[in-house]
Amino acid sequence: MQIVTAVRADIPAWMSLAAEVEDLFGPLVDDPGFQAALMRNIERGTAMCVRAAEGRPGSALAGGLLFSSRHPHYEITWLAVEGKSRGQGMGRLLVDSALRAFTSPPCTVDVTTFGPDHPGSGARLFYEELGFQPTGQFFEGGSRQVYRLQLPRT
């Protein structure tokens, strides 16, 4: 698995990955906000992806991550892994790569993930295994919760 910075040629593959996870995230492909966020991240170099079979730009994506980089507070704004690639360490690799590439400790990294009442609540355990801790911030009636990672000075 090789993490690469996404380019414009990857946009159709991002939309295919987004379509696969809409049952968890809600509408993405036709959402102008998601489209704008994807373009903004690609342009500033904070969209990371794993191309299936380590393909060339524009080939299918096995996973993708969007990252907001504003020291000292950062945010994973979107992370998805295709169904057949889940459980293989790809999500961990994407997060670890983003933390190395975009953060400057000491800092915090937030992610809004699924709440305990959501069908995607297994993502909570994933983030906890990476060292993120739940905060008391809930959204959408409890179906979303903010998790935070504290990165100490190195």
Tab-separated table of N, CA and C in Angstrom:
chain	number	residue	atom	x	y	z
A	1	MET	N	0.839	-1.181	0.000
A	1	MET	CA	0.000	0.000	0.000
A	1	MET	C	0.882	1.242	0.000
A	2	GLN	N	0.592	2.117	-0.911
A	2	GLN	CA	1.343	3.354	-1.008
A	2	GLN	C	0.384	4.532	-0.890
A	3	ILE	N	0.661	5.405	0.078
A	3	ILE	CA	-0.126	6.623	0.250
A	3	ILE	C	0.431	7.682	-0.683
A	4	VAL	N	-0.454	8.321	-1.442
A	4	VAL	CA	-0.044	9.379	-2.354
A	4	VAL	C	-0.945	10.589	-2.158
A	5	THR	N	-0.471	11.729	-2.601
A	5	THR	CA	-1.287	12.933	-2.598
A	5	THR	C	-2.191	12.886	-3.824
A	6	ALA	N	-3.474	13.104	-3.611
A	6	ALA	CA	-4.433	13.039	-4.712
A	6	ALA	C	-4.228	14.193	-5.679
A	7	VAL	N	-4.584	13.945	-6.923
A	7	VAL	CA	-4.527	14.950	-7.979
A	7	VAL	C	-5.895	15.032	-8.649
A	8	ARG	N	-6.085	16.041	-9.481
A	8	ARG	CA	-7.389	16.235	-10.137
A	8	ARG	C	-7.865	14.985	-10.898
A	9	ALA	N	-6.945	14.250	-11.478
A	9	ALA	CA	-7.328	13.046	-12.224
A	9	ALA	C	-7.980	11.997	-11.320
A	10	ASP	N	-7.793	12.123	-10.009
A	10	ASP	CA	-8.377	11.168	-9.063
A	10	ASP	C	-9.821	11.491	-8.688
A	11	ILE	N	-10.345	12.636	-9.098
A	11	ILE	CA	-11.681	13.056	-8.664
A	11	ILE	C	-12.759	12.026	-8.986
A	12	PRO	N	-12.847	11.463	-10.200
A	12	PRO	CA	-13.879	10.452	-10.438
A	12	PRO	C	-13.748	9.242	-9.504
A	13	ALA	N	-12.522	8.834	-9.189
A	13	ALA	CA	-12.319	7.709	-8.277
A	13	ALA	C	-12.745	8.091	-6.859
A	14	TRP	N	-12.497	9.339	-6.434
A	14	TRP	CA	-12.967	9.807	-5.127
A	14	TRP	C	-14.486	9.734	-5.074
A	15	MET	N	-15.137	10.141	-6.147
A	15	MET	CA	-16.602	10.124	-6.172
A	15	MET	C	-17.138	8.696	-6.116
A	16	SER	N	-16.433	7.766	-6.732
A	16	SER	CA	-16.851	6.357	-6.646
A	16	SER	C	-16.718	5.847	-5.211
A	17	LEU	N	-15.610	6.192	-4.546
A	17	LEU	CA	-15.429	5.805	-3.145
A	17	LEU	C	-16.501	6.469	-2.279
A	18	ALA	N	-16.771	7.743	-2.519
A	18	ALA	CA	-17.799	8.454	-1.757
A	18	ALA	C	-19.167	7.800	-1.948
A	19	ALA	N	-19.481	7.391	-3.180
A	19	ALA	CA	-20.767	6.738	-3.441
A	19	ALA	C	-20.894	5.446	-2.640
A	20	GLU	N	-19.783	4.732	-2.472
A	20	GLU	CA	-19.818	3.474	-1.734
A	20	GLU	C	-20.137	3.668	-0.252
A	21	VAL	N	-19.770	4.803	0.312
A	21	VAL	CA	-19.956	5.021	1.754
A	21	VAL	C	-21.099	5.977	2.081
A	22	GLU	N	-21.902	6.352	1.098
A	22	GLU	CA	-23.009	7.272	1.361
A	22	GLU	C	-24.023	6.692	2.342
A	23	ASP	N	-24.136	5.377	2.421
A	23	ASP	CA	-25.069	4.795	3.383
A	23	ASP	C	-24.666	5.120	4.819
A	24	LEU	N	-23.389	5.392	5.053
A	24	LEU	CA	-22.906	5.766	6.382
A	24	LEU	C	-22.818	7.284	6.562
A	25	PHE	N	-22.289	7.983	5.550
A	25	PHE	CA	-22.026	9.414	5.650
A	25	PHE	C	-23.199	10.284	5.226
A	26	GLY	N	-24.120	9.721	4.481
A	26	GLY	CA	-25.167	10.533	3.876
A	26	GLY	C	-24.723	10.959	2.488
A	27	PRO	N	-25.551	11.759	1.806
A	27	PRO	CA	-25.236	12.168	0.438
A	27	PRO	C	-23.893	12.889	0.344
A	28	LEU	N	-23.074	12.435	-0.580
A	28	LEU	CA	-21.759	13.043	-0.805
A	28	LEU	C	-21.559	13.415	-2.269
A	29	VAL	N	-21.819	12.481	-3.158
A	29	VAL	CA	-21.501	12.650	-4.572
A	29	VAL	C	-22.183	13.879	-5.163
A	30	ASP	N	-23.434	14.107	-4.809
A	30	ASP	CA	-24.167	15.253	-5.342
A	30	ASP	C	-24.155	16.453	-4.404
A	31	ASP	N	-23.361	16.399	-3.348
A	31	ASP	CA	-23.291	17.469	-2.367
A	31	ASP	C	-22.224	18.488	-2.784
A	32	PRO	N	-22.630	19.711	-3.129
A	32	PRO	CA	-21.656	20.728	-3.534
A	32	PRO	C	-20.616	21.008	-2.441
A	33	GLY	N	-21.001	20.884	-1.178
A	33	GLY	CA	-20.062	21.094	-0.080
A	33	GLY	C	-18.949	20.062	-0.078
A	34	PHE	N	-19.316	18.792	-0.297
A	34	PHE	CA	-18.299	17.733	-0.359
A	34	PHE	C	-17.405	17.929	-1.578
A	35	GLN	N	-18.007	18.253	-2.716
A	35	GLN	CA	-17.229	18.475	-3.930
A	35	GLN	C	-16.231	19.619	-3.739
A	36	ALA	N	-16.679	20.705	-3.100
A	36	ALA	CA	-15.798	21.855	-2.863
A	36	ALA	C	-14.682	21.487	-1.892
A	37	ALA	N	-15.016	20.730	-0.844
A	37	ALA	CA	-13.996	20.313	0.128
A	37	ALA	C	-12.949	19.429	-0.541
A	38	LEU	N	-13.387	18.521	-1.395
A	38	LEU	CA	-12.452	17.652	-2.107
A	38	LEU	C	-11.520	18.484	-2.984
A	39	MET	N	-12.087	19.411	-3.757
A	39	MET	CA	-11.258	20.254	-4.631
A	39	MET	C	-10.272	21.094	-3.822
A	40	ARG	N	-10.747	21.676	-2.728
A	40	ARG	CA	-9.893	22.507	-1.878
A	40	ARG	C	-8.721	21.683	-1.329
A	41	ASN	N	-8.998	20.461	-0.876
A	41	ASN	CA	-7.947	19.599	-0.338
A	41	ASN	C	-6.973	19.150	-1.416
A	42	ILE	N	-7.464	18.848	-2.601
A	42	ILE	CA	-6.566	18.459	-3.692
A	42	ILE	C	-5.653	19.630	-4.044
A	43	GLU	N	-6.224	20.824	-4.151
A	43	GLU	CA	-5.429	22.001	-4.528
A	43	GLU	C	-4.370	22.346	-3.493
A	44	ARG	N	-4.657	22.167	-2.217
A	44	ARG	CA	-3.661	22.513	-1.189
A	44	ARG	C	-2.787	21.326	-0.778
A	45	GLY	N	-3.024	20.157	-1.391
A	45	GLY	CA	-2.180	18.993	-1.145
A	45	GLY	C	-2.493	18.241	0.130
A	46	THR	N	-3.715	18.383	0.662
A	46	THR	CA	-4.087	17.695	1.897
A	46	THR	C	-5.127	16.597	1.666
A	47	ALA	N	-5.215	16.122	0.438
A	47	ALA	CA	-6.047	14.955	0.106
A	47	ALA	C	-5.089	13.797	-0.151
A	48	MET	N	-5.158	12.779	0.694
A	48	MET	CA	-4.273	11.619	0.544
A	48	MET	C	-5.115	10.419	0.154
A	49	CYS	N	-4.520	9.536	-0.628
A	49	CYS	CA	-5.283	8.370	-1.050
A	49	CYS	C	-4.371	7.160	-1.265
A	50	VAL	N	-5.020	6.031	-1.346
A	50	VAL	CA	-4.375	4.781	-1.735
A	50	VAL	C	-5.099	4.338	-2.994
A	51	ARG	N	-4.372	4.285	-4.077
A	51	ARG	CA	-4.968	3.816	-5.332
A	51	ARG	C	-4.962	2.299	-5.334
A	52	ALA	N	-6.070	1.715	-5.758
A	52	ALA	CA	-6.188	0.257	-5.815
A	52	ALA	C	-5.085	-0.299	-6.703
A	53	ALA	N	-4.490	-1.371	-6.262
A	53	ALA	CA	-3.414	-2.030	-7.007
A	53	ALA	C	-2.289	-1.053	-7.335
A	54	GLU	N	-2.121	-0.033	-6.477
A	54	GLU	CA	-1.072	0.971	-6.646
A	54	GLU	C	-1.050	1.525	-8.069
A	55	GLY	N	-2.239	1.879	-8.541
A	55	GLY	CA	-2.392	2.365	-9.901
A	55	GLY	C	-1.955	3.796	-10.099
A	56	ARG	N	-2.136	4.254	-11.308
A	56	ARG	CA	-1.769	5.609	-11.707
A	56	ARG	C	-2.885	6.575	-11.338
A	57	PRO	N	-2.627	7.883	-11.382
A	57	PRO	CA	-3.687	8.855	-11.121
A	57	PRO	C	-4.920	8.550	-11.958
A	58	GLY	N	-6.061	8.613	-11.307
A	58	GLY	CA	-7.316	8.318	-11.979
A	58	GLY	C	-7.782	6.891	-11.807
A	59	SER	N	-6.917	5.999	-11.313
A	59	SER	CA	-7.354	4.620	-11.099
A	59	SER	C	-8.185	4.544	-9.815
A	60	ALA	N	-8.893	3.448	-9.640
A	60	ALA	CA	-9.788	3.275	-8.490
A	60	ALA	C	-9.054	3.498	-7.178
A	61	LEU	N	-9.783	4.036	-6.199
A	61	LEU	CA	-9.207	4.272	-4.879
A	61	LEU	C	-9.632	3.188	-3.909
A	62	ALA	N	-8.682	2.748	-3.098
A	62	ALA	CA	-8.989	1.823	-2.014
A	62	ALA	C	-9.296	2.586	-0.733
A	63	GLY	N	-8.814	3.829	-0.642
A	63	GLY	CA	-9.074	4.648	0.538
A	63	GLY	C	-8.683	6.087	0.292
A	64	GLY	N	-9.265	6.986	1.097
A	64	GLY	CA	-8.943	8.396	0.962
A	64	GLY	C	-9.145	9.144	2.266
A	65	LEU	N	-8.413	10.241	2.423
A	65	LEU	CA	-8.468	11.052	3.633
A	65	LEU	C	-8.323	12.519	3.248
A	66	LEU	N	-9.156	13.360	3.856
A	66	LEU	CA	-9.060	14.808	3.702
A	66	LEU	C	-8.644	15.382	5.046
A	67	PHE	N	-7.751	16.386	5.034
A	67	PHE	CA	-7.142	16.874	6.270
A	67	PHE	C	-7.118	18.394	6.291
A	68	SER	N	-7.503	18.962	7.419
A	68	SER	CA	-7.433	20.399	7.615
A	68	SER	C	-6.213	20.697	8.469
A	69	SER	N	-5.334	21.509	7.953
A	69	SER	CA	-4.038	21.727	8.578
A	69	SER	C	-3.895	23.174	9.036
A	70	ARG	N	-4.272	23.438	10.292
A	70	ARG	CA	-4.145	24.787	10.870
A	70	ARG	C	-3.524	24.659	12.252
A	71	HIS	N	-2.222	24.816	12.318
A	71	HIS	CA	-1.512	24.669	13.589
A	71	HIS	C	-2.057	25.662	14.614
A	72	PRO	N	-2.269	25.266	15.832
A	72	PRO	CA	-1.948	23.988	16.468
A	72	PRO	C	-3.133	23.028	16.535
A	73	HIS	N	-4.213	23.341	15.786
A	73	HIS	CA	-5.392	22.488	15.830
A	73	HIS	C	-5.675	21.967	14.424
A	74	TYR	N	-5.609	20.669	14.277
A	74	TYR	CA	-5.792	20.014	12.979
A	74	TYR	C	-7.070	19.188	13.008
A	75	GLU	N	-7.502	18.748	11.821
A	75	GLU	CA	-8.717	17.945	11.773
A	75	GLU	C	-8.695	16.983	10.582
A	76	ILE	N	-9.053	15.744	10.856
A	76	ILE	CA	-9.347	14.794	9.781
A	76	ILE	C	-10.791	15.087	9.407
A	77	THR	N	-10.999	15.606	8.203
A	77	THR	CA	-12.349	16.014	7.832
A	77	THR	C	-13.123	14.916	7.099
A	78	TRP	N	-12.416	13.914	6.595
A	78	TRP	CA	-13.101	12.800	5.935
A	78	TRP	C	-12.113	11.654	5.775
A	79	LEU	N	-12.553	10.451	6.081
A	79	LEU	CA	-11.740	9.248	5.904
A	79	LEU	C	-12.664	8.110	5.511
A	80	ALA	N	-12.321	7.433	4.441
A	80	ALA	CA	-13.108	6.275	4.005
A	80	ALA	C	-12.186	5.249	3.361
A	81	VAL	N	-12.532	3.989	3.572
A	81	VAL	CA	-11.827	2.866	2.950
A	81	VAL	C	-12.896	2.000	2.287
A	82	GLU	N	-12.622	1.573	1.059
A	82	GLU	CA	-13.592	0.742	0.356
A	82	GLU	C	-13.845	-0.538	1.139
A	83	GLY	N	-15.031	-1.083	0.988
A	83	GLY	CA	-15.438	-2.250	1.766
A	83	GLY	C	-14.486	-3.420	1.716
A	84	LYS	N	-14.019	-3.795	0.529
A	84	LYS	CA	-13.164	-4.976	0.417
A	84	LYS	C	-11.759	-4.767	0.963
A	85	SER	N	-11.392	-3.497	1.249
A	85	SER	CA	-10.050	-3.211	1.772
A	85	SER	C	-10.043	-2.928	3.272
A	86	ARG	N	-11.218	-2.939	3.894
A	86	ARG	CA	-11.271	-2.644	5.327
A	86	ARG	C	-10.638	-3.767	6.133
A	87	GLY	N	-10.068	-3.399	7.274
A	87	GLY	CA	-9.450	-4.374	8.160
A	87	GLY	C	-8.042	-4.773	7.752
A	88	GLN	N	-7.460	-4.082	6.778
A	88	GLN	CA	-6.116	-4.404	6.294
A	88	GLN	C	-5.081	-3.348	6.690
A	89	GLY	N	-5.464	-2.417	7.553
A	89	GLY	CA	-4.522	-1.412	8.029
A	89	GLY	C	-4.440	-0.161	7.173
A	90	MET	N	-5.302	-0.065	6.169
A	90	MET	CA	-5.235	1.076	5.267
A	90	MET	C	-5.645	2.376	5.955
A	91	GLY	N	-6.690	2.339	6.760
A	91	GLY	CA	-7.115	3.533	7.483
A	91	GLY	C	-6.025	4.029	8.416
A	92	ARG	N	-5.400	3.111	9.129
A	92	ARG	CA	-4.297	3.461	10.037
A	92	ARG	C	-3.150	4.090	9.256
A	93	LEU	N	-2.825	3.508	8.110
A	93	LEU	CA	-1.739	4.036	7.294
A	93	LEU	C	-2.061	5.451	6.786
A	94	LEU	N	-3.299	5.680	6.379
A	94	LEU	CA	-3.699	7.013	5.930
A	94	LEU	C	-3.582	8.031	7.064
A	95	VAL	N	-4.090	7.679	8.245
A	95	VAL	CA	-4.030	8.608	9.382
A	95	VAL	C	-2.587	8.859	9.789
A	96	ASP	N	-1.797	7.792	9.928
A	96	ASP	CA	-0.389	7.962	10.309
A	96	ASP	C	0.364	8.833	9.304
A	97	SER	N	0.108	8.633	8.022
A	97	SER	CA	0.775	9.423	6.984
A	97	SER	C	0.378	10.888	7.076
A	98	ALA	N	-0.906	11.150	7.311
A	98	ALA	CA	-1.370	12.534	7.430
A	98	ALA	C	-0.759	13.204	8.663
A	99	LEU	N	-0.698	12.487	9.766
A	99	LEU	CA	-0.118	13.071	10.979
A	99	LEU	C	1.351	13.425	10.773
A	100	ARG	N	2.080	12.549	10.099
A	100	ARG	CA	3.503	12.831	9.818
A	100	ARG	C	3.661	14.002	8.847
A	101	ALA	N	2.826	14.036	7.828
A	101	ALA	CA	2.982	15.034	6.768
A	101	ALA	C	2.479	16.422	7.143
A	102	PHE	N	1.420	16.494	7.953
A	102	PHE	CA	0.738	17.767	8.106
A	102	PHE	C	0.756	18.386	9.493
A	103	THR	N	1.189	17.661	10.518
A	103	THR	CA	1.135	18.231	11.867
A	103	THR	C	2.515	18.648	12.363
A	104	SER	N	2.490	19.551	13.322
A	104	SER	CA	3.696	19.999	13.980
A	104	SER	C	3.404	20.040	15.488
A	105	PRO	N	3.761	18.974	16.216
A	105	PRO	CA	3.486	18.921	17.658
A	105	PRO	C	4.266	19.986	18.414
A	106	PRO	N	3.737	20.440	19.540
A	106	PRO	CA	2.520	19.956	20.192
A	106	PRO	C	1.279	20.502	19.482
A	107	CYS	N	0.252	19.661	19.422
A	107	CYS	CA	-0.972	20.048	18.740
A	107	CYS	C	-2.087	19.074	19.098
A	108	THR	N	-3.275	19.392	18.616
A	108	THR	CA	-4.405	18.475	18.740
A	108	THR	C	-4.918	18.156	17.345
A	109	VAL	N	-5.486	16.965	17.217
A	109	VAL	CA	-6.104	16.541	15.961
A	109	VAL	C	-7.501	16.045	16.306
A	110	ASP	N	-8.503	16.635	15.697
A	110	ASP	CA	-9.887	16.223	15.920
A	110	ASP	C	-10.413	15.458	14.712
A	111	VAL	N	-11.381	14.623	14.980
A	111	VAL	CA	-12.135	13.955	13.928
A	111	VAL	C	-13.564	13.817	14.437
A	112	THR	N	-14.519	14.123	13.593
A	112	THR	CA	-15.911	13.894	13.944
A	112	THR	C	-16.285	12.549	13.343
A	113	THR	N	-16.596	11.606	14.220
A	113	THR	CA	-16.915	10.259	13.766
A	113	THR	C	-18.327	9.892	14.207
A	114	PHE	N	-18.702	8.683	13.941
A	114	PHE	CA	-20.062	8.241	14.208
A	114	PHE	C	-20.300	8.070	15.703
A	115	GLY	N	-21.485	8.450	16.139
A	115	GLY	CA	-21.876	8.285	17.534
A	115	GLY	C	-22.213	6.830	17.843
A	116	PRO	N	-22.426	6.538	19.120
A	116	PRO	CA	-22.683	5.153	19.523
A	116	PRO	C	-23.978	4.584	18.960
A	117	ASP	N	-24.899	5.442	18.528
A	117	ASP	CA	-26.186	4.992	17.996
A	117	ASP	C	-26.186	4.834	16.475
A	118	HIS	N	-25.047	5.032	15.840
A	118	HIS	CA	-24.955	5.046	14.374
A	118	HIS	C	-24.497	3.682	13.861
A	119	PRO	N	-24.985	3.239	12.694
A	119	PRO	CA	-24.534	1.959	12.126
A	119	PRO	C	-23.018	1.889	11.881
A	120	GLY	N	-22.356	3.031	11.736
A	120	GLY	CA	-20.910	3.066	11.522
A	120	GLY	C	-20.122	3.248	12.805
A	121	SER	N	-20.736	2.957	13.937
A	121	SER	CA	-20.103	3.229	15.231
A	121	SER	C	-18.814	2.444	15.453
A	122	GLY	N	-18.545	1.420	14.673
A	122	GLY	CA	-17.280	0.687	14.781
A	122	GLY	C	-16.072	1.572	14.523
A	123	ALA	N	-16.274	2.690	13.822
A	123	ALA	CA	-15.172	3.626	13.563
A	123	ALA	C	-14.644	4.217	14.863
A	124	ARG	N	-15.483	4.262	15.885
A	124	ARG	CA	-15.053	4.799	17.181
A	124	ARG	C	-13.890	3.978	17.732
A	125	LEU	N	-14.006	2.674	17.662
A	125	LEU	CA	-12.949	1.787	18.148
A	125	LEU	C	-11.668	1.989	17.334
A	126	PHE	N	-11.807	2.155	16.035
A	126	PHE	CA	-10.651	2.421	15.170
A	126	PHE	C	-9.890	3.646	15.674
A	127	TYR	N	-10.599	4.741	15.909
A	127	TYR	CA	-9.928	5.961	16.368
A	127	TYR	C	-9.358	5.802	17.771
A	128	GLU	N	-10.055	5.092	18.631
A	128	GLU	CA	-9.531	4.853	19.978
A	128	GLU	C	-8.232	4.052	19.922
A	129	GLU	N	-8.143	3.084	19.020
A	129	GLU	CA	-6.911	2.298	18.865
A	129	GLU	C	-5.751	3.169	18.385
A	130	LEU	N	-6.057	4.276	17.717
A	130	LEU	CA	-5.025	5.208	17.259
A	130	LEU	C	-4.667	6.242	18.327
A	131	GLY	N	-5.337	6.194	19.465
A	131	GLY	CA	-5.042	7.107	20.558
A	131	GLY	C	-6.002	8.274	20.700
A	132	PHE	N	-7.001	8.371	19.832
A	132	PHE	CA	-8.002	9.420	19.947
A	132	PHE	C	-8.909	9.113	21.142
A	133	GLN	N	-9.375	10.165	21.795
A	133	GLN	CA	-10.274	10.033	22.937
A	133	GLN	C	-11.580	10.758	22.631
A	134	PRO	N	-12.714	10.191	23.071
A	134	PRO	CA	-13.985	10.872	22.830
A	134	PRO	C	-14.076	12.166	23.635
A	135	THR	N	-14.686	13.166	23.040
A	135	THR	CA	-14.977	14.417	23.748
A	135	THR	C	-16.471	14.413	24.042
A	136	GLY	N	-16.927	15.398	24.716
A	136	GLY	CA	-18.358	15.507	25.011
A	136	GLY	C	-19.142	16.179	23.910
A	137	GLN	N	-18.489	16.460	22.774
A	137	GLN	CA	-19.170	17.139	21.675
A	137	GLN	C	-19.911	16.137	20.795
A	138	PHE	N	-21.233	16.260	20.739
A	138	PHE	CA	-22.082	15.432	19.884
A	138	PHE	C	-22.800	16.318	18.885
A	139	PHE	N	-23.101	15.766	17.719
A	139	PHE	CA	-23.822	16.483	16.672
A	139	PHE	C	-24.912	15.582	16.119
A	140	GLU	N	-25.822	16.188	15.392
A	140	GLU	CA	-26.910	15.475	14.711
A	140	GLU	C	-27.645	14.545	15.665
A	141	GLY	N	-28.029	15.078	16.809
A	141	GLY	CA	-28.811	14.296	17.754
A	141	GLY	C	-28.055	13.133	18.369
A	142	GLY	N	-26.742	13.182	18.366
A	142	GLY	CA	-25.937	12.118	18.971
A	142	GLY	C	-25.359	11.142	17.975
A	143	SER	N	-25.699	11.288	16.688
A	143	SER	CA	-25.192	10.320	15.713
A	143	SER	C	-23.761	10.622	15.265
A	144	ARG	N	-23.207	11.760	15.705
A	144	ARG	CA	-21.814	12.115	15.403
A	144	ARG	C	-21.156	12.607	16.694
A	145	GLN	N	-19.873	12.266	16.877
A	145	GLN	CA	-19.142	12.687	18.057
A	145	GLN	C	-17.712	13.061	17.682
A	146	VAL	N	-17.188	14.077	18.339
A	146	VAL	CA	-15.815	14.512	18.125
A	146	VAL	C	-14.873	13.669	18.986
A	147	TYR	N	-13.813	13.189	18.355
A	147	TYR	CA	-12.723	12.491	19.046
A	147	TYR	C	-11.479	13.346	18.889
A	148	ARG	N	-10.611	13.339	19.884
A	148	ARG	CA	-9.426	14.208	19.858
A	148	ARG	C	-8.165	13.418	20.196
A	149	LEU	N	-7.107	13.738	19.479
A	149	LEU	CA	-5.782	13.181	19.713
A	149	LEU	C	-4.859	14.324	20.122
A	150	GLN	N	-4.149	14.153	21.242
A	150	GLN	CA	-3.166	15.122	21.693
A	150	GLN	C	-1.799	14.638	21.260
A	151	LEU	N	-1.087	15.443	20.500
A	151	LEU	CA	0.270	15.086	20.092
A	151	LEU	C	1.243	15.961	20.866
A	152	PRO	N	2.044	15.363	21.744
A	152	PRO	CA	2.988	16.147	22.554
A	152	PRO	C	4.180	16.608	21.724
A	153	ARG	N	4.897	17.542	22.275
A	153	ARG	CA	6.130	18.017	21.631
A	153	ARG	C	7.088	16.822	21.498
A	154	THR	N	7.731	16.724	20.345
A	154	THR	CA	8.661	15.604	20.111
A	154	THR	C	10.085	16.022	20.347
